Tab-separated table of C-alpha atoms in Angstrom:
chain	number	residue	atom	x	y	z
H	1	MET	CA	-101.406	119.666	60.891
H	2	PRO	CA	-99.380	122.942	60.741
H	3	SER	CA	-100.625	125.300	57.981
H	4	VAL	CA	-98.449	125.333	54.936
H	5	THR	CA	-98.723	127.034	51.652
H	6	VAL	CA	-99.100	124.607	48.865
H	7	GLN	CA	-98.175	125.429	45.278
H	8	TYR	CA	-101.306	124.438	43.550
H	9	ASP	CA	-100.783	122.482	40.421
H	10	ALA	CA	-104.245	121.708	38.920
H	11	ALA	CA	-102.993	118.810	36.760
H	12	ALA	CA	-101.004	117.160	39.671
H	13	ALA	CA	-103.997	117.633	41.989
H	14	SER	CA	-106.309	116.018	39.584
H	15	ARG	CA	-103.929	113.037	39.087
H	16	LEU	CA	-103.698	112.453	42.838
H	17	LEU	CA	-107.422	112.801	43.317
H	18	ASP	CA	-108.193	110.393	40.501
H	19	GLU	CA	-105.679	107.824	41.816
H	20	VAL	CA	-107.033	107.867	45.370
H	21	SER	CA	-110.666	107.959	44.328
H	22	GLU	CA	-110.320	105.017	41.973
H	23	ARG	CA	-108.276	102.818	44.311
H	24	SER	CA	-110.339	103.596	47.400
H	25	GLY	CA	-113.786	103.669	45.625
H	26	GLN	CA	-114.576	106.914	47.474
H	27	ASN	CA	-115.977	110.103	45.864
H	28	LEU	CA	-113.701	112.658	47.603
H	29	LYS	CA	-115.139	115.449	45.660
H	30	ALA	CA	-118.408	115.155	47.557
H	31	CYS	CA	-116.734	116.341	50.790
H	32	TYR	CA	-117.997	119.746	51.903
H	33	GLN	CA	-115.878	119.911	55.058
H	34	CYS	CA	-118.803	119.524	57.586
H	35	ARG	CA	-116.318	117.830	59.948
H	36	LYS	CA	-118.699	115.297	61.331
H	37	CYS	CA	-115.927	112.813	60.709
H	38	ALA	CA	-113.499	114.873	62.676
H	39	ALA	CA	-115.834	114.973	65.626
H	40	GLY	CA	-115.968	111.192	65.799
H	41	CYS	CA	-112.390	110.224	64.916
H	42	PRO	CA	-110.857	108.347	67.843
H	43	VAL	CA	-107.276	109.019	66.725
H	44	GLY	CA	-107.684	112.492	65.113
H	45	GLU	CA	-106.440	114.411	68.109
H	46	GLU	CA	-103.282	112.369	68.599
H	47	SER	CA	-102.667	112.251	64.813
H	48	GLY	CA	-102.910	116.007	64.417
H	49	VAL	CA	-104.926	115.283	61.265
H	50	THR	CA	-108.591	114.550	60.949
H	51	PRO	CA	-110.418	112.808	58.055
H	52	ASP	CA	-111.686	116.115	56.597
H	53	ARG	CA	-108.137	117.530	56.584
H	54	LEU	CA	-106.752	114.410	54.862
H	55	ILE	CA	-109.392	114.717	52.165
H	56	ARG	CA	-108.557	118.432	51.757
H	57	THR	CA	-104.902	117.598	51.446
H	58	ILE	CA	-105.631	115.262	48.558
H	59	LEU	CA	-107.915	117.692	46.880
H	60	VAL	CA	-105.316	120.401	46.835
H	61	GLY	CA	-102.849	117.924	45.453
H	62	ASP	CA	-100.257	117.704	48.187
H	63	ARG	CA	-99.120	114.192	47.619
H	64	GLU	CA	-96.285	114.277	50.139
H	65	ALA	CA	-98.490	115.421	52.952
H	66	ALA	CA	-101.296	113.012	51.908
H	67	VAL	CA	-99.071	109.941	52.260
H	68	ASN	CA	-96.892	111.201	55.095
H	69	ASN	CA	-99.177	111.990	57.983
H	70	LEU	CA	-99.953	110.177	61.188
H	71	LEU	CA	-103.625	109.649	60.428
H	72	VAL	CA	-102.754	107.303	57.519
H	73	TRP	CA	-100.830	105.113	60.016
H	74	LYS	CA	-102.818	105.520	63.255
H	75	CYS	CA	-106.267	105.061	61.681
H	76	VAL	CA	-107.810	102.122	63.566
H	77	ALA	CA	-110.349	101.326	60.806
H	78	CYS	CA	-113.276	101.804	63.240
H	79	TYR	CA	-115.350	103.244	60.329
H	80	THR	CA	-116.949	105.949	62.505
H	81	CYS	CA	-115.994	108.720	59.999
H	82	GLY	CA	-117.622	107.010	57.040
H	83	THR	CA	-120.733	105.913	58.951
H	84	ARG	CA	-121.393	109.448	59.992
H	85	CYS	CA	-120.521	111.138	56.649
H	86	PRO	CA	-123.554	112.721	54.990
H	87	ASN	CA	-121.943	112.084	51.607
H	88	ASN	CA	-120.963	108.464	52.332
H	89	ILE	CA	-117.213	109.005	52.083
H	90	GLN	CA	-115.376	106.211	53.921
H	91	THR	CA	-112.143	107.825	54.929
H	92	ALA	CA	-110.842	104.547	56.479
H	93	ARG	CA	-110.766	103.256	52.838
H	94	ILE	CA	-108.735	106.316	51.988
H	95	THR	CA	-106.150	105.737	54.763
H	96	GLU	CA	-105.981	102.081	53.629
H	97	THR	CA	-105.326	103.204	50.032
H	98	LEU	CA	-102.713	105.815	51.043
H	99	LYS	CA	-100.841	103.172	53.090
H	100	GLN	CA	-100.671	100.889	49.993
H	101	MET	CA	-99.635	103.778	47.889
H	102	SER	CA	-96.940	104.649	50.268
H	103	LYS	CA	-95.685	101.067	50.236
H	104	LYS	CA	-95.700	100.965	46.521
H	105	ALA	CA	-93.667	104.129	46.394
H	106	HIS	CA	-91.239	102.526	48.830
H	107	ALA	CA	-91.789	105.367	51.222
H	108	LYS	CA	-90.620	104.907	54.878
H	109	PRO	CA	-93.696	104.361	57.072
H	110	LEU	CA	-94.152	107.140	59.692
H	111	ARG	CA	-95.011	104.426	62.160
H	112	PRO	CA	-92.883	101.394	61.332
H	113	ARG	CA	-94.329	99.347	64.139
H	114	ILE	CA	-97.837	99.570	62.711
H	115	ALA	CA	-96.668	98.713	59.175
H	116	ASP	CA	-94.567	95.796	60.545
H	117	PHE	CA	-97.433	94.446	62.519
H	118	HIS	CA	-99.751	94.241	59.544
H	119	ALA	CA	-97.036	92.779	57.323
H	120	SER	CA	-96.169	90.164	59.952
H	121	PHE	CA	-99.817	89.240	60.283
H	122	MET	CA	-99.982	88.668	56.535
H	123	THR	CA	-96.784	86.655	56.492
H	124	ALA	CA	-97.870	84.412	59.261
H	125	THR	CA	-101.367	83.892	57.580
H	126	LYS	CA	-99.628	82.963	54.342
H	127	HIS	CA	-97.480	80.273	56.061
H	128	PHE	CA	-100.263	78.154	57.417
H	129	GLY	CA	-103.453	79.745	56.146
H	130	ARG	CA	-104.383	80.756	59.683
H	131	PHE	CA	-103.007	83.335	61.971
H	132	ASN	CA	-101.029	81.580	64.683
H	133	GLU	CA	-100.646	84.191	67.447
H	134	LEU	CA	-97.208	83.037	68.692
H	135	GLU	CA	-95.774	82.867	65.205
H	136	GLY	CA	-97.242	86.267	64.155
H	137	MET	CA	-95.969	87.917	67.302
H	138	ALA	CA	-92.509	86.245	66.854
H	139	ILE	CA	-92.213	87.647	63.346
H	140	TYR	CA	-93.377	91.061	64.500
H	141	GLU	CA	-91.205	91.293	67.581
H	142	THR	CA	-88.130	90.183	65.599
H	143	LYS	CA	-88.697	92.833	63.063
H	144	THR	CA	-89.230	95.533	65.734
H	145	ALA	CA	-86.288	94.429	67.737
H	146	LEU	CA	-83.886	94.379	64.753
H	147	LYS	CA	-84.910	97.906	63.751
H	148	ASP	CA	-84.484	99.230	67.364
H	149	LEU	CA	-81.079	97.485	67.568
H	150	ALA	CA	-79.978	99.059	64.214
H	151	LYS	CA	-80.809	102.386	65.766
H	152	GLY	CA	-78.777	101.376	68.880
H	153	ASP	CA	-82.013	101.670	71.022
H	154	VAL	CA	-81.437	98.780	73.395
H	155	LYS	CA	-83.758	100.335	75.955
H	156	ALA	CA	-86.696	100.067	73.491
H	157	VAL	CA	-85.942	96.378	72.908
H	158	ILE	CA	-85.861	95.668	76.673
H	159	HIS	CA	-89.029	97.632	77.315
H	160	GLU	CA	-90.876	95.827	74.554
H	161	MET	CA	-89.722	92.384	75.642
H	162	ALA	CA	-90.403	93.039	79.319
H	163	GLY	CA	-93.940	94.128	78.443
H	164	GLN	CA	-94.654	91.084	76.179
H	165	MET	CA	-93.147	88.639	78.677
H	166	LYS	CA	-95.295	90.020	81.479
H	167	LEU	CA	-98.413	89.625	79.291
H	168	GLY	CA	-97.312	86.257	78.107
H	169	PHE	CA	-96.825	85.078	81.686
H	170	GLN	CA	-100.258	86.249	82.653
H	171	MET	CA	-101.780	84.547	79.625
H	172	MET	CA	-100.024	81.324	80.434
H	173	LYS	CA	-101.259	81.385	84.008
H	174	LYS	CA	-104.817	81.729	82.724
H	175	LYS	CA	-104.377	79.125	79.956
H	176	ARG	CA	-104.904	81.766	77.292
H	177	MET	CA	-101.626	80.911	75.427
H	178	HIS	CA	-101.850	78.285	72.713
H	179	PHE	CA	-98.885	76.374	71.483
H	180	LYS	CA	-100.644	74.017	69.011
H	181	LEU	CA	-100.096	75.019	65.404
H	182	ASP	CA	-103.262	75.613	63.510
H	183	ARG	CA	-103.040	75.044	59.667
H	184	VAL	CA	-105.191	74.821	56.543
H	185	LYS	CA	-104.835	71.492	54.770
H	186	ALA	CA	-105.489	72.977	51.320
H	187	ASN	CA	-103.203	75.946	52.022
H	188	GLY	CA	-102.099	75.854	48.370
H	189	GLU	CA	-105.402	77.733	47.694
H	190	VAL	CA	-104.501	80.402	50.111
H	191	LYS	CA	-100.976	80.686	48.660
H	192	ALA	CA	-102.417	80.932	45.148
H	193	MET	CA	-104.479	83.962	46.312
H	194	TYR	CA	-101.321	85.594	47.647
H	195	LYS	CA	-99.595	84.996	44.350
H	196	LYS	CA	-102.516	86.499	42.472
H	197	ALA	CA	-102.639	89.461	44.786
H	198	LYS	CA	-98.966	90.153	44.151
H	199	ALA	CA	-99.380	89.901	40.394
H	200	ARG	CA	-102.443	92.319	40.548
H	201	SER	CA	-100.678	94.856	42.740
H	202	GLU	CA	-97.710	94.936	40.339
H	203	LYS	CA	-99.960	95.618	37.377
T	1	MET	CA	-131.343	69.647	66.261
T	2	LYS	CA	-131.105	72.597	63.919
T	3	GLN	CA	-127.720	72.966	62.281
T	4	LEU	CA	-125.855	76.123	61.576
T	5	ALA	CA	-122.633	76.640	59.685
T	6	TYR	CA	-120.049	78.078	62.017
T	7	TYR	CA	-116.793	80.058	61.459
T	8	PRO	CA	-114.730	80.350	64.641
T	9	GLY	CA	-111.755	82.274	63.175
T	10	CYS	CA	-108.155	82.311	64.459
T	11	SER	CA	-108.869	84.085	67.685
T	12	LEU	CA	-111.371	81.320	68.885
T	13	HIS	CA	-108.707	78.781	67.987
T	14	SER	CA	-106.101	80.434	70.142
T	15	SER	CA	-106.199	83.018	72.975
T	16	SER	CA	-110.028	83.165	72.957
T	17	GLU	CA	-110.678	79.393	72.684
T	18	LEU	CA	-112.931	79.764	75.655
T	19	TYR	CA	-115.391	81.660	73.495
T	20	ASP	CA	-115.446	78.761	70.966
T	21	VAL	CA	-116.173	76.337	73.815
T	22	GLN	CA	-118.925	78.573	75.194
T	23	CYS	CA	-120.603	79.159	71.834
T	24	LYS	CA	-120.943	75.475	71.215
T	25	MET	CA	-122.305	74.729	74.745
T	26	VAL	CA	-124.750	77.638	74.794
T	27	PHE	CA	-126.257	77.050	71.392
T	28	ARG	CA	-126.440	73.253	71.997
T	29	GLN	CA	-128.606	74.126	75.002
T	30	LEU	CA	-130.720	76.202	72.816
T	31	GLY	CA	-131.221	73.491	70.300
T	32	ILE	CA	-128.691	74.633	67.640
T	33	GLU	CA	-125.646	72.558	66.631
T	34	LEU	CA	-122.742	74.690	65.274
T	35	LYS	CA	-121.086	72.897	62.389
T	36	GLU	CA	-117.587	74.313	61.971
T	37	ILE	CA	-116.892	74.703	58.306
T	38	ASP	CA	-114.056	72.362	57.168
T	39	ASP	CA	-110.514	73.679	56.585
T	40	TRP	CA	-111.326	77.379	56.924
T	41	ASN	CA	-108.584	80.029	56.625
T	42	CYS	CA	-107.924	83.368	58.349
T	43	CYS	CA	-110.216	86.153	57.141
T	44	GLY	CA	-107.286	88.524	56.888
T	45	ALA	CA	-108.778	90.846	59.540
T	46	THR	CA	-107.754	94.435	59.503
T	47	ALA	CA	-104.195	93.633	58.273
T	48	ALA	CA	-105.403	92.425	54.791
T	49	ALA	CA	-107.591	95.474	54.394
T	50	LYS	CA	-104.700	97.758	55.175
T	51	THR	CA	-102.242	95.973	52.907
T	52	ASP	CA	-103.903	94.373	49.958
T	53	ASP	CA	-107.388	95.039	48.570
T	54	PHE	CA	-107.479	91.728	46.726
T	55	LEU	CA	-106.560	89.511	49.683
T	56	ALA	CA	-108.968	91.439	51.896
T	57	VAL	CA	-111.755	89.933	49.770
T	58	ALA	CA	-110.196	86.744	48.523
T	59	LEU	CA	-109.332	85.276	51.958
T	60	PRO	CA	-112.890	85.527	53.442
T	61	ALA	CA	-114.299	84.537	50.050
T	62	ARG	CA	-112.646	81.131	50.269
T	63	ASN	CA	-114.482	80.619	53.554
T	64	LEU	CA	-117.699	81.735	51.928
T	65	GLY	CA	-117.162	79.006	49.285
T	66	LEU	CA	-116.695	76.408	52.039
T	67	ALA	CA	-119.813	77.703	53.803
T	68	ASP	CA	-121.925	77.586	50.652
T	69	ALA	CA	-120.799	73.955	50.168
T	70	THR	CA	-122.439	72.970	53.518
T	71	GLY	CA	-125.845	73.732	52.024
T	72	LEU	CA	-126.885	75.035	55.491
T	73	GLY	CA	-128.005	78.467	54.240
T	74	GLU	CA	-126.702	80.398	57.276
T	75	ILE	CA	-123.292	80.873	58.885
T	76	MET	CA	-122.702	82.294	62.265
T	77	ILE	CA	-119.462	84.244	62.887
T	78	PRO	CA	-119.035	85.234	66.569
T	79	CYS	CA	-115.919	87.373	66.035
T	80	SER	CA	-116.913	90.910	64.960
T	81	SER	CA	-113.878	91.323	62.799
T	82	CYS	CA	-114.254	88.018	60.950
T	83	TYR	CA	-117.978	88.774	60.585
T	84	SER	CA	-117.349	92.220	59.126
T	85	ARG	CA	-114.614	91.047	56.702
T	86	THR	CA	-116.772	88.044	55.589
T	87	LEU	CA	-119.920	90.132	55.022
T	88	VAL	CA	-117.883	92.878	53.173
T	89	ALA	CA	-116.257	90.296	50.931
T	90	GLN	CA	-119.642	88.749	50.111
T	91	LYS	CA	-121.083	92.181	49.235
T	92	THR	CA	-117.980	93.094	47.126
T	93	ILE	CA	-117.949	89.968	45.010
T	94	THR	CA	-121.658	90.263	44.459
T	95	SER	CA	-121.210	93.612	42.919
T	96	ASP	CA	-117.969	92.743	41.053
T	97	PRO	CA	-118.407	89.591	38.953
T	98	GLY	CA	-114.777	89.938	37.454
T	99	LEU	CA	-113.407	89.846	40.963
T	100	LYS	CA	-115.547	86.841	41.873
T	101	GLU	CA	-114.297	85.024	38.819
T	102	ALA	CA	-110.706	85.839	39.602
T	103	ILE	CA	-111.107	84.392	43.071
T	104	ASN	CA	-113.162	81.410	42.056
T	105	ALA	CA	-110.367	80.400	39.595
T	106	GLU	CA	-108.244	79.445	42.615
T	107	LEU	CA	-110.838	77.679	44.679
T	108	GLY	CA	-111.871	74.021	45.062
T	109	HIS	CA	-115.233	75.082	46.539
T	110	LYS	CA	-116.370	77.942	44.315
T	111	VAL	CA	-118.064	80.828	46.113
T	112	LYS	CA	-121.674	81.438	45.192
T	113	GLY	CA	-122.013	84.143	47.767
T	114	ASP	CA	-125.731	83.775	48.806
T	115	ILE	CA	-125.319	82.216	52.238
T	116	LYS	CA	-126.728	84.390	55.174
T	117	VAL	CA	-123.841	85.663	57.247
T	118	SER	CA	-124.954	86.252	60.804
T	119	THR	CA	-123.573	87.756	63.998
T	120	ILE	CA	-123.947	85.841	67.288
T	121	LEU	CA	-126.624	88.263	68.350
T	122	GLU	CA	-128.674	87.631	65.145
T	123	VAL	CA	-128.836	83.985	66.144
T	124	LEU	CA	-129.388	84.655	69.805
T	125	LEU	CA	-131.999	87.377	69.700
T	126	PRO	CA	-134.811	85.365	68.068
T	127	LYS	CA	-134.378	82.795	70.861
T	128	VAL	CA	-134.820	85.635	73.383
T	129	ARG	CA	-137.816	87.088	71.616
T	130	SER	CA	-139.532	83.701	71.344
T	131	GLY	CA	-139.188	83.187	75.068
T	132	GLU	CA	-137.070	80.056	74.540
T	133	VAL	CA	-134.153	81.587	76.479
T	134	ALA	CA	-136.449	82.674	79.284
T	135	SER	CA	-137.902	79.139	79.550
T	136	LYS	CA	-134.384	77.734	80.048
T	137	ILE	CA	-133.316	80.230	82.804
T	138	VAL	CA	-132.496	78.545	86.036
T	139	LYS	CA	-130.739	81.525	87.674
T	140	LYS	CA	-131.829	85.127	87.092
T	141	LEU	CA	-128.743	87.396	86.864
T	142	GLU	CA	-129.917	89.612	89.674
T	143	GLY	CA	-127.343	92.178	90.739
T	144	LEU	CA	-125.465	92.089	87.526
T	145	LYS	CA	-125.127	95.570	85.981
T	146	PRO	CA	-123.331	95.137	82.670
T	147	ALA	CA	-122.147	97.845	80.367
T	148	CYS	CA	-122.875	96.338	76.912
T	149	TYR	CA	-119.839	96.883	74.735
T	150	TYR	CA	-120.246	96.507	70.907
T	151	GLY	CA	-117.059	98.047	69.566
T	152	CYS	CA	-116.748	99.000	65.951
T	153	LEU	CA	-117.351	96.149	63.556
T	154	LEU	CA	-120.735	94.767	64.529
T	155	THR	CA	-122.544	97.822	63.122
T	156	ARG	CA	-120.059	99.842	61.032
T	157	PHE	CA	-118.815	98.684	57.692
T	158	PRO	CA	-116.482	100.139	54.969
T	159	VAL	CA	-119.125	99.395	52.273
T	160	ASP	CA	-122.925	99.740	52.149
T	161	VAL	CA	-124.318	96.815	53.992
T	162	GLU	CA	-127.211	96.944	56.339
T	163	ALA	CA	-126.348	96.939	59.974
T	164	THR	CA	-128.346	94.448	62.070
T	165	ASP	CA	-128.795	96.907	64.948
T	166	ASP	CA	-128.902	100.626	65.608
T	167	VAL	CA	-125.617	102.013	64.365
T	168	GLU	CA	-125.043	104.594	67.093
T	169	ASN	CA	-126.962	103.008	69.915
T	170	PRO	CA	-127.341	99.275	69.398
T	171	GLN	CA	-129.617	97.436	71.818
T	172	GLY	CA	-129.230	93.705	71.088
T	173	MET	CA	-127.068	92.760	73.999
T	174	GLU	CA	-129.207	94.894	76.314
T	175	SER	CA	-132.226	92.855	75.239
T	176	VAL	CA	-130.398	89.656	75.959
T	177	CYS	CA	-129.077	90.901	79.366
T	178	THR	CA	-132.497	92.150	80.376
T	179	ALA	CA	-134.136	88.840	79.489
T	180	LEU	CA	-131.583	87.138	81.714
T	181	GLY	CA	-132.540	89.306	84.662
T	182	ALA	CA	-129.518	91.671	84.577
T	183	LYS	CA	-129.797	95.387	84.559
T	184	PRO	CA	-127.696	96.860	81.808
T	185	ILE	CA	-126.580	100.443	82.312
T	186	ASP	CA	-126.763	103.389	79.944
T	187	TRP	CA	-123.436	104.677	78.889
T	188	GLY	CA	-121.612	106.574	76.174
T	189	TYR	CA	-118.803	104.365	74.809
T	190	LYS	CA	-120.637	101.244	73.684
T	191	THR	CA	-119.594	101.585	70.056
T	192	ASP	CA	-116.176	103.090	70.593
T	193	CYS	CA	-112.988	101.521	69.400
T	194	CYS	CA	-110.604	99.668	71.778
T	195	GLY	CA	-107.781	100.043	69.295
T	196	ALA	CA	-107.784	96.317	68.268
T	197	SER	CA	-104.195	95.497	67.227
T	198	ALA	CA	-103.051	99.031	68.209
T	199	SER	CA	-102.697	97.498	71.712
T	200	VAL	CA	-99.633	95.836	70.178
T	201	ASN	CA	-98.363	98.326	67.678
T	202	ASP	CA	-99.553	101.699	68.914
T	203	ALA	CA	-99.945	100.914	72.680
T	204	ASP	CA	-100.334	104.466	74.013
T	205	GLN	CA	-103.198	105.211	71.584
T	206	SER	CA	-104.900	101.982	72.432
T	207	LEU	CA	-104.565	102.455	76.193
T	208	LEU	CA	-106.100	105.941	75.882
T	209	LEU	CA	-109.106	104.615	73.971
T	210	MET	CA	-109.569	101.778	76.486
T	211	SER	CA	-109.323	104.216	79.388
T	212	ARG	CA	-112.407	106.072	78.044
T	213	ILE	CA	-114.315	102.765	77.745
T	214	VAL	CA	-113.438	101.356	81.107
T	215	GLY	CA	-113.590	104.854	82.836
T	216	ASP	CA	-117.129	105.553	81.560
T	217	ALA	CA	-118.425	102.116	82.396
T	218	ALA	CA	-117.029	102.299	85.976
T	219	ALA	CA	-118.153	105.882	86.516
T	220	ARG	CA	-121.679	104.967	85.531
T	221	GLY	CA	-121.937	102.150	88.049
T	222	ALA	CA	-121.464	99.134	85.890
T	223	ASN	CA	-120.100	96.116	87.704
T	224	CYS	CA	-118.986	94.354	84.557
T	225	ILE	CA	-118.615	94.765	80.811
T	226	VAL	CA	-120.144	92.365	78.376
T	227	THR	CA	-119.189	91.936	74.747
T	228	SER	CA	-119.482	89.583	71.806
T	229	CYS	CA	-116.106	90.414	70.104
T	230	PRO	CA	-113.044	88.378	71.171
T	231	LEU	CA	-110.733	91.185	70.100
T	232	CYS	CA	-112.638	93.689	72.272
T	233	GLN	CA	-112.791	91.182	75.123
T	234	PHE	CA	-109.112	90.378	75.039
T	235	ASN	CA	-108.017	94.071	74.904
T	236	VAL	CA	-110.312	95.404	77.648
T	237	ASP	CA	-109.543	92.295	79.840
T	238	ALA	CA	-105.810	91.857	79.376
T	239	TYR	CA	-104.823	95.538	79.353
T	240	GLN	CA	-107.237	96.760	82.121
T	241	ASP	CA	-104.672	96.723	84.841
T	242	LYS	CA	-102.301	98.810	82.754
T	243	VAL	CA	-105.070	101.227	81.762
T	244	GLY	CA	-106.252	101.480	85.387
T	245	GLU	CA	-102.669	102.274	86.573
T	246	GLN	CA	-101.944	104.785	83.807
T	247	TYR	CA	-105.296	106.599	84.038
T	248	GLY	CA	-106.143	106.356	87.759
T	249	ILE	CA	-109.144	104.030	87.474
T	250	ALA	CA	-109.322	101.992	90.693
T	251	LYS	CA	-112.206	99.716	89.833
T	252	ARG	CA	-111.571	96.515	87.850
T	253	LEU	CA	-114.464	95.262	85.790
T	254	PRO	CA	-114.788	91.633	84.534
T	255	VAL	CA	-115.246	91.488	80.780
T	256	TYR	CA	-117.748	88.749	80.022
T	257	PHE	CA	-118.511	87.228	76.670
T	258	ILE	CA	-122.292	87.353	76.071
T	259	THR	CA	-122.245	83.481	75.962
T	260	GLU	CA	-120.994	83.389	79.565
T	261	LEU	CA	-123.998	85.386	80.888
T	262	VAL	CA	-126.493	83.303	78.926
T	263	GLY	CA	-124.691	80.105	79.944
T	264	VAL	CA	-124.602	80.944	83.652
T	265	ALA	CA	-128.279	81.941	83.547
T	266	MET	CA	-129.140	78.596	81.939
T	267	GLY	CA	-127.227	76.751	84.596
T	268	LEU	CA	-124.264	75.761	82.526
T	269	SER	CA	-121.006	75.267	84.498
T	270	ALA	CA	-118.881	78.397	84.601
T	271	THR	CA	-115.825	76.271	84.959
T	272	GLU	CA	-116.664	74.137	81.901
T	273	MET	CA	-117.202	77.389	79.990
T	274	GLN	CA	-113.745	78.467	81.161
T	275	VAL	CA	-114.954	81.624	82.818
T	276	ASP	CA	-111.878	81.134	85.129
T	277	ARG	CA	-109.587	81.980	82.246
T	278	HIS	CA	-110.135	85.729	82.194
T	279	LEU	CA	-107.268	88.058	83.095
T	280	VAL	CA	-109.440	90.380	85.234
T	281	ASP	CA	-111.128	87.837	87.590
T	282	ALA	CA	-114.604	87.009	86.347
T	283	MET	CA	-115.573	84.284	88.735
T	284	GLY	CA	-115.512	86.487	91.922
T	285	LEU	CA	-118.516	88.646	90.940
T	286	LEU	CA	-120.551	85.624	89.951
T	287	LYS	CA	-119.769	84.027	93.411
T	288	GLU	CA	-120.576	87.323	95.164
T	289	LEU	CA	-124.020	87.486	93.453
T	290	ASN	CA	-124.635	83.800	94.123
T	291	LEU	CA	-124.767	82.900	90.489
T	292	LEU	CA	-122.397	79.904	90.595
């Protein structure tokens, strides 16, 4: 992360800290920047941000940088940072929280494909109660292709489709592709959970 | 025959159906019948955790309610992601009665939350330690040098739950492999992340992570990788050619499920276990070592 000068506003910083701490259940104030998390983070280098930096960004109250950085999106939820933290701070819970805060604020995800994948997964799971790989992938690939086409990036669409078709063909050859639809009989229960989740998140 | 509640999860009902087949075959051979819980739903995997805190607990909680209703006292979950989400949900509702109540209000089978949630290794290892596995071996896996690959979610959790193995250097699969006559190698990436769904939505990142895993296993002389997680297995198997091409790794390593090694050693048919359905050929090495 390039160094920037942040106008420190104590009240705003405290608001951001309280919000992230409460939603993630993590005590960010316990961080003393030992960077054990940074050493173990598998995506820190490519993100340009490590867990310790993310926590620091929140502590100084830079809301924009806290929500809009690659670590929030690229975090693979491997939980290495939190497992090694001497103060038991699970930064993966913080990235999950920031992602949800970013969505709530209708911010544009820095990595739309990652956001679209998780959204597609949840949509597919809601339909039948189980994640059907073909359905989930179809929802995801359609979303991705439409966005690429809207940008006029036909090459990206062709590249993505060619890659998926190659994998799909290999999977079919090895009988790893499944066409049977798996569904929950009492899916009303699953749908009721989704409804409740929506109501709770809007509170 | 002893019965155990069993949650296969979505992966074992689709691209990793072979793992479902093998689990049932191997445990039947070891005197355990896996009773799939009726009408289970998706655990929400990482997607729910990243998008909605309530669903991340509520989805696996419904399965816990179904599992509690079996009265079997223990449920085995072979997929590391399903296992982790279910265990975390159980821990979360136990410490948050309000949340438990909100979830139970929607459920036919209310979740009590006291069933023992087990990994496949937790069920397998006592059978190894008691000598039962050894007594059923018909073929020692001589010449097999597996890199035991655990991935993330078997030992690391977002909340405080006790890991069932050493967090940084787990040994469960090594114990199983050694009992089967194989010689597991020492290596540095056994608990590293393969990227999971990043192989689809952040491909370059995932390929880089997998290159370290496959590269280290190959460099240290492993002739195969063995795992118990269907997501790890699929990634390292299906994307290995791409990883190899992009990162200059010439060797291709079959990625076995732990059940395949136990099954082959106990004389179960590799074809019936669907070992021929891997993307990196997994039958060739077994043939070469006279294990078929």
